[in-house]
Short mmCIF file of C-alpha atoms and ligand atoms in Angstrom, two decimals:
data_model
loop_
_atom_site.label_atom_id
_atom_site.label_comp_id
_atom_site.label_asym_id
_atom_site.label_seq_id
_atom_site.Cartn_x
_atom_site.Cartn_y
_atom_site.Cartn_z
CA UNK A 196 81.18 88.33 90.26
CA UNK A 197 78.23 88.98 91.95
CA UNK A 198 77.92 91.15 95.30
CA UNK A 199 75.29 89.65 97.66
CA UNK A 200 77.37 86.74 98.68
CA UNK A 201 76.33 86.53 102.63
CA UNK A 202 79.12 85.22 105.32
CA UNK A 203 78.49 84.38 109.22
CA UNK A 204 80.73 86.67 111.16
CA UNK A 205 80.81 86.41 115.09
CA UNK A 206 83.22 88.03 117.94
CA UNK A 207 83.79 85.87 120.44
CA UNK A 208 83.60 86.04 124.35
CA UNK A 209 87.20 87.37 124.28
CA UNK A 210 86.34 90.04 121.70
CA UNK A 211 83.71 90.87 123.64
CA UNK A 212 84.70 91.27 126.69
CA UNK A 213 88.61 92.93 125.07
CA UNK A 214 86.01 95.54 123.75
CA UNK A 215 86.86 94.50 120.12
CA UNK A 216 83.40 94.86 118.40
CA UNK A 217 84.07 98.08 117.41
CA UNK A 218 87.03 97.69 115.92
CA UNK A 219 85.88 94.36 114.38
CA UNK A 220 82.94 96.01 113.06
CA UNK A 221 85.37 98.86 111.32
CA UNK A 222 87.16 96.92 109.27
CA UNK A 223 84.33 95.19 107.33
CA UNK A 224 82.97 98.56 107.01
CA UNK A 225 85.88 99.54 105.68
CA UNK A 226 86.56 97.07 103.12
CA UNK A 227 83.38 97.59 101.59
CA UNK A 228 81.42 94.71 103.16
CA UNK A 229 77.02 95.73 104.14
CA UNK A 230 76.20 94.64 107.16
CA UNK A 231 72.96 92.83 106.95
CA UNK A 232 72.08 91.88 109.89
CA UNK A 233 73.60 91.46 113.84
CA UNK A 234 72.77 90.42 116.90
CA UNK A 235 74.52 90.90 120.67
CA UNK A 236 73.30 87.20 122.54
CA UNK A 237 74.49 84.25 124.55
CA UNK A 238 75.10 80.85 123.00
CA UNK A 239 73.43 78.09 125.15
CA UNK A 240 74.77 74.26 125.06
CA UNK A 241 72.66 72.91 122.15
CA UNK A 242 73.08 76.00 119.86
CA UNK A 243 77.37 75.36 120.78
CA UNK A 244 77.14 71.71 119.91
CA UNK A 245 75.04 72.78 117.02
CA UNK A 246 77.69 75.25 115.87
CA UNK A 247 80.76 73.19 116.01
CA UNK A 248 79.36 69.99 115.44
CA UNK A 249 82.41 69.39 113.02
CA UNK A 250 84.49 69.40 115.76
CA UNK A 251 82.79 66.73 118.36
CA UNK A 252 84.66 64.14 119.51
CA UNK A 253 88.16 66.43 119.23
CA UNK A 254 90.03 66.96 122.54
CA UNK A 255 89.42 70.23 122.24
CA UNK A 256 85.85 70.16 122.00
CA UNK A 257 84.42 70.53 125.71
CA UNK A 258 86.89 73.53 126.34
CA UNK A 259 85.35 75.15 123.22
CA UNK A 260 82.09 74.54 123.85
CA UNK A 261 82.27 76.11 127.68
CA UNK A 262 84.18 78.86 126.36
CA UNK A 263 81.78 79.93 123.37
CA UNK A 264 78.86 79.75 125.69
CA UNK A 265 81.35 81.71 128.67
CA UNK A 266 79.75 85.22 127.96
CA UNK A 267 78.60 87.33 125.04
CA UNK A 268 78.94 87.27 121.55
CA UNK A 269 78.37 89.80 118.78
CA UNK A 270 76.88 87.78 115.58
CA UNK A 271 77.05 89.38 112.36
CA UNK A 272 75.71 88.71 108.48
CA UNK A 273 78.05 90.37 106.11
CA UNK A 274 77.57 90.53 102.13
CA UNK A 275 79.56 91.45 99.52
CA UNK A 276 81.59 90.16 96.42
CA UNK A 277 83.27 86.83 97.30
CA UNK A 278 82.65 88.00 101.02
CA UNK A 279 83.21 84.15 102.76
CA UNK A 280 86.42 84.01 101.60
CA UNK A 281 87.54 87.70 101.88
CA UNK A 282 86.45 87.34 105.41
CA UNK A 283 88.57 83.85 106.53
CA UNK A 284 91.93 86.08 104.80
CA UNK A 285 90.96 88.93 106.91
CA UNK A 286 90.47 87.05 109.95
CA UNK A 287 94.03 85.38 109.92
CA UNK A 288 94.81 81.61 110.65
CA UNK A 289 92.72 79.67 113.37
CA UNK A 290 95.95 80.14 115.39
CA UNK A 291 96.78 83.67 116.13
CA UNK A 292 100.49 82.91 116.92
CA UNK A 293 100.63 82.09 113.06
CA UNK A 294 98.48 85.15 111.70
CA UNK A 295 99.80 87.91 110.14
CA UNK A 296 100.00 91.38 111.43
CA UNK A 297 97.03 93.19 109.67
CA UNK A 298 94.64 90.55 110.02
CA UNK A 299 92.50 90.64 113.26
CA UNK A 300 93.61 87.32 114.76
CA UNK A 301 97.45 89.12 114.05
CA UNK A 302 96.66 92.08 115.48
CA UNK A 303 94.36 90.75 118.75
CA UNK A 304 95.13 87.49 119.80
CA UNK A 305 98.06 85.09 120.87
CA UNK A 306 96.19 82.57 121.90
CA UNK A 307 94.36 79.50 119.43
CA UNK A 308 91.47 78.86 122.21
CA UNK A 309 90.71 82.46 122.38
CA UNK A 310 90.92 84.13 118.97
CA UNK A 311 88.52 86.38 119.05
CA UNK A 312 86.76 86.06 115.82
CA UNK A 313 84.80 83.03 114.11
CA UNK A 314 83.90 83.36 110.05
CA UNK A 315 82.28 80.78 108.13
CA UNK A 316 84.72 78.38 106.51
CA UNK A 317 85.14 79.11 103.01
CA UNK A 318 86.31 75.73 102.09
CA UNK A 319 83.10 74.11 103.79
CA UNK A 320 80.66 74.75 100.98
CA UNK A 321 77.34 76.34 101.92
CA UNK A 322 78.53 76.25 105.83
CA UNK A 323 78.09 80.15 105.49
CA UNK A 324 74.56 80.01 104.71
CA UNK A 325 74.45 76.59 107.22
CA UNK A 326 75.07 78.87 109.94
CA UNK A 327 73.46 82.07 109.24
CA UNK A 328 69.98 80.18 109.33
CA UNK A 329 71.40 78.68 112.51
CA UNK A 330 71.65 81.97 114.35
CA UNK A 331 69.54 84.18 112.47
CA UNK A 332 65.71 84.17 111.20
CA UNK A 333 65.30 85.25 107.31
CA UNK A 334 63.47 88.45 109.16
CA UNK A 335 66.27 89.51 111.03
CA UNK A 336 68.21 90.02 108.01
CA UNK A 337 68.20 93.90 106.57
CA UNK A 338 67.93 93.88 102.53
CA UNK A 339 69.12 97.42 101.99
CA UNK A 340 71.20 99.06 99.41
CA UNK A 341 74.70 100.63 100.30
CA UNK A 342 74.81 103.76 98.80
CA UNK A 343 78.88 103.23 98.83
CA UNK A 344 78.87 100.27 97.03
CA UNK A 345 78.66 102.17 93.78
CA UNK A 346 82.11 103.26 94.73
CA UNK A 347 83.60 99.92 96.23
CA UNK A 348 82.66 98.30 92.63
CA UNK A 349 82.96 99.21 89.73
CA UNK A 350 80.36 97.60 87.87
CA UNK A 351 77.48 98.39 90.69
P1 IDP B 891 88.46 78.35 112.56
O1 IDP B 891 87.81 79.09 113.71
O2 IDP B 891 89.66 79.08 112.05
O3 IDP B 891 87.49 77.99 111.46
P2 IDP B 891 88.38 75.56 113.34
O4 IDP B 891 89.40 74.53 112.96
O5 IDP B 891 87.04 75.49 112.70
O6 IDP B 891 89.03 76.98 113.16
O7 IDP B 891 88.21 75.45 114.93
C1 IDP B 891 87.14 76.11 115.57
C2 IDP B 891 87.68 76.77 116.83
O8 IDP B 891 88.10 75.78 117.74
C3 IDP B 891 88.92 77.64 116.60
O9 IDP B 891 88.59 78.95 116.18
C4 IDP B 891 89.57 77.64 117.96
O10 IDP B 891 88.93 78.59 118.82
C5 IDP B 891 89.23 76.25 118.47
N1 IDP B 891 90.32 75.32 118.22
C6 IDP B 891 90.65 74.73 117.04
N2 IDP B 891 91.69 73.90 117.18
C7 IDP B 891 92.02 73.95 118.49
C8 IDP B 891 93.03 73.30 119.27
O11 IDP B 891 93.84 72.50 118.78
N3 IDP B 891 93.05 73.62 120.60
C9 IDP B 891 92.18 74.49 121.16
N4 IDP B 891 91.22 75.11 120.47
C10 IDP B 891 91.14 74.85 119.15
MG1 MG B 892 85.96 76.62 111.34
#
């Protein structure tokens, strides 16, 4: 399998302001994932309804869009083997009432309109490189080798 498969990470207003980045941050690190590129920034209107375009038209829709644009959010490109999907188990269930304990919407959140976290939808194909070109220039984004990933795989 190969190992530059790139995700779209992002903690969310809540994260942000719970102080979460950190810890967020950690636990790709510690898996194994190379950070590739990140970015602290406010989402205006159009790059929202650009975002979660999927979801227009849904009740909850206006209460998203408000909230995602509310404050900050920390905006991440992680890579690694299988790395969309790894991400979205890691992350929990949209709802964190129904996440495990372990994964970060289990261990942060209680609440489905503020779960801290957003990862690109694994089952969506290509919506992880759909939204990295949405928040990120190809410029912004670090090609570098981990030095540790000759120890995370073991066919490096
Ligand atoms: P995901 O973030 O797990 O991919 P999506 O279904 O793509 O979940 O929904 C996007 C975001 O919209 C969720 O993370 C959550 O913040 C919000 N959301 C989804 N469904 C509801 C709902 O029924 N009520 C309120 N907010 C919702
Ligand atoms: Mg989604």
């Amino acid at each position: 399998m190969s190992h530059d498969e790139r995700t779209f990470v992002m903690v969310k207003p809540d994260g942000v302001q719970r102080g979460l980045i950190g810890d967020i941050v950690s636990r790709f690190e510690d898996r194994g994932l190379k950070l590739v590129g990140a970015k602290f920034m406010q989402i205006d209107e159009e790059l929202a309804h650009e975002h979660y375009g999927e979801h227009e038209g849904k009740p909850f829709f206006e209460g998203l869009v408000e909230f995602i644009t509310s404050g900050p959010v920390f905006a991440m490109v992680w890579e690694g083997a299988d790395a969309t999907r790894q991400v979205r188990k890691m992350m929990g269930e949209t709802d964190p009432a129904d996440s495990a304990p372990g994964t970060i919407r289990g261990d942060f959140g209680l609440d489905l309109g503020h779960n801290v976290i957003h990862g690109s939808d694994h089952e969506d194909e290509g919506a992880n490189e759909r939204e990295i070109a949405l928040f990120f220039d190809d410029e912004e984004l670090v090609d570098w080798d981990l030095d540790a990933a000759d120890w995370v795989y073991e066919d490096e």
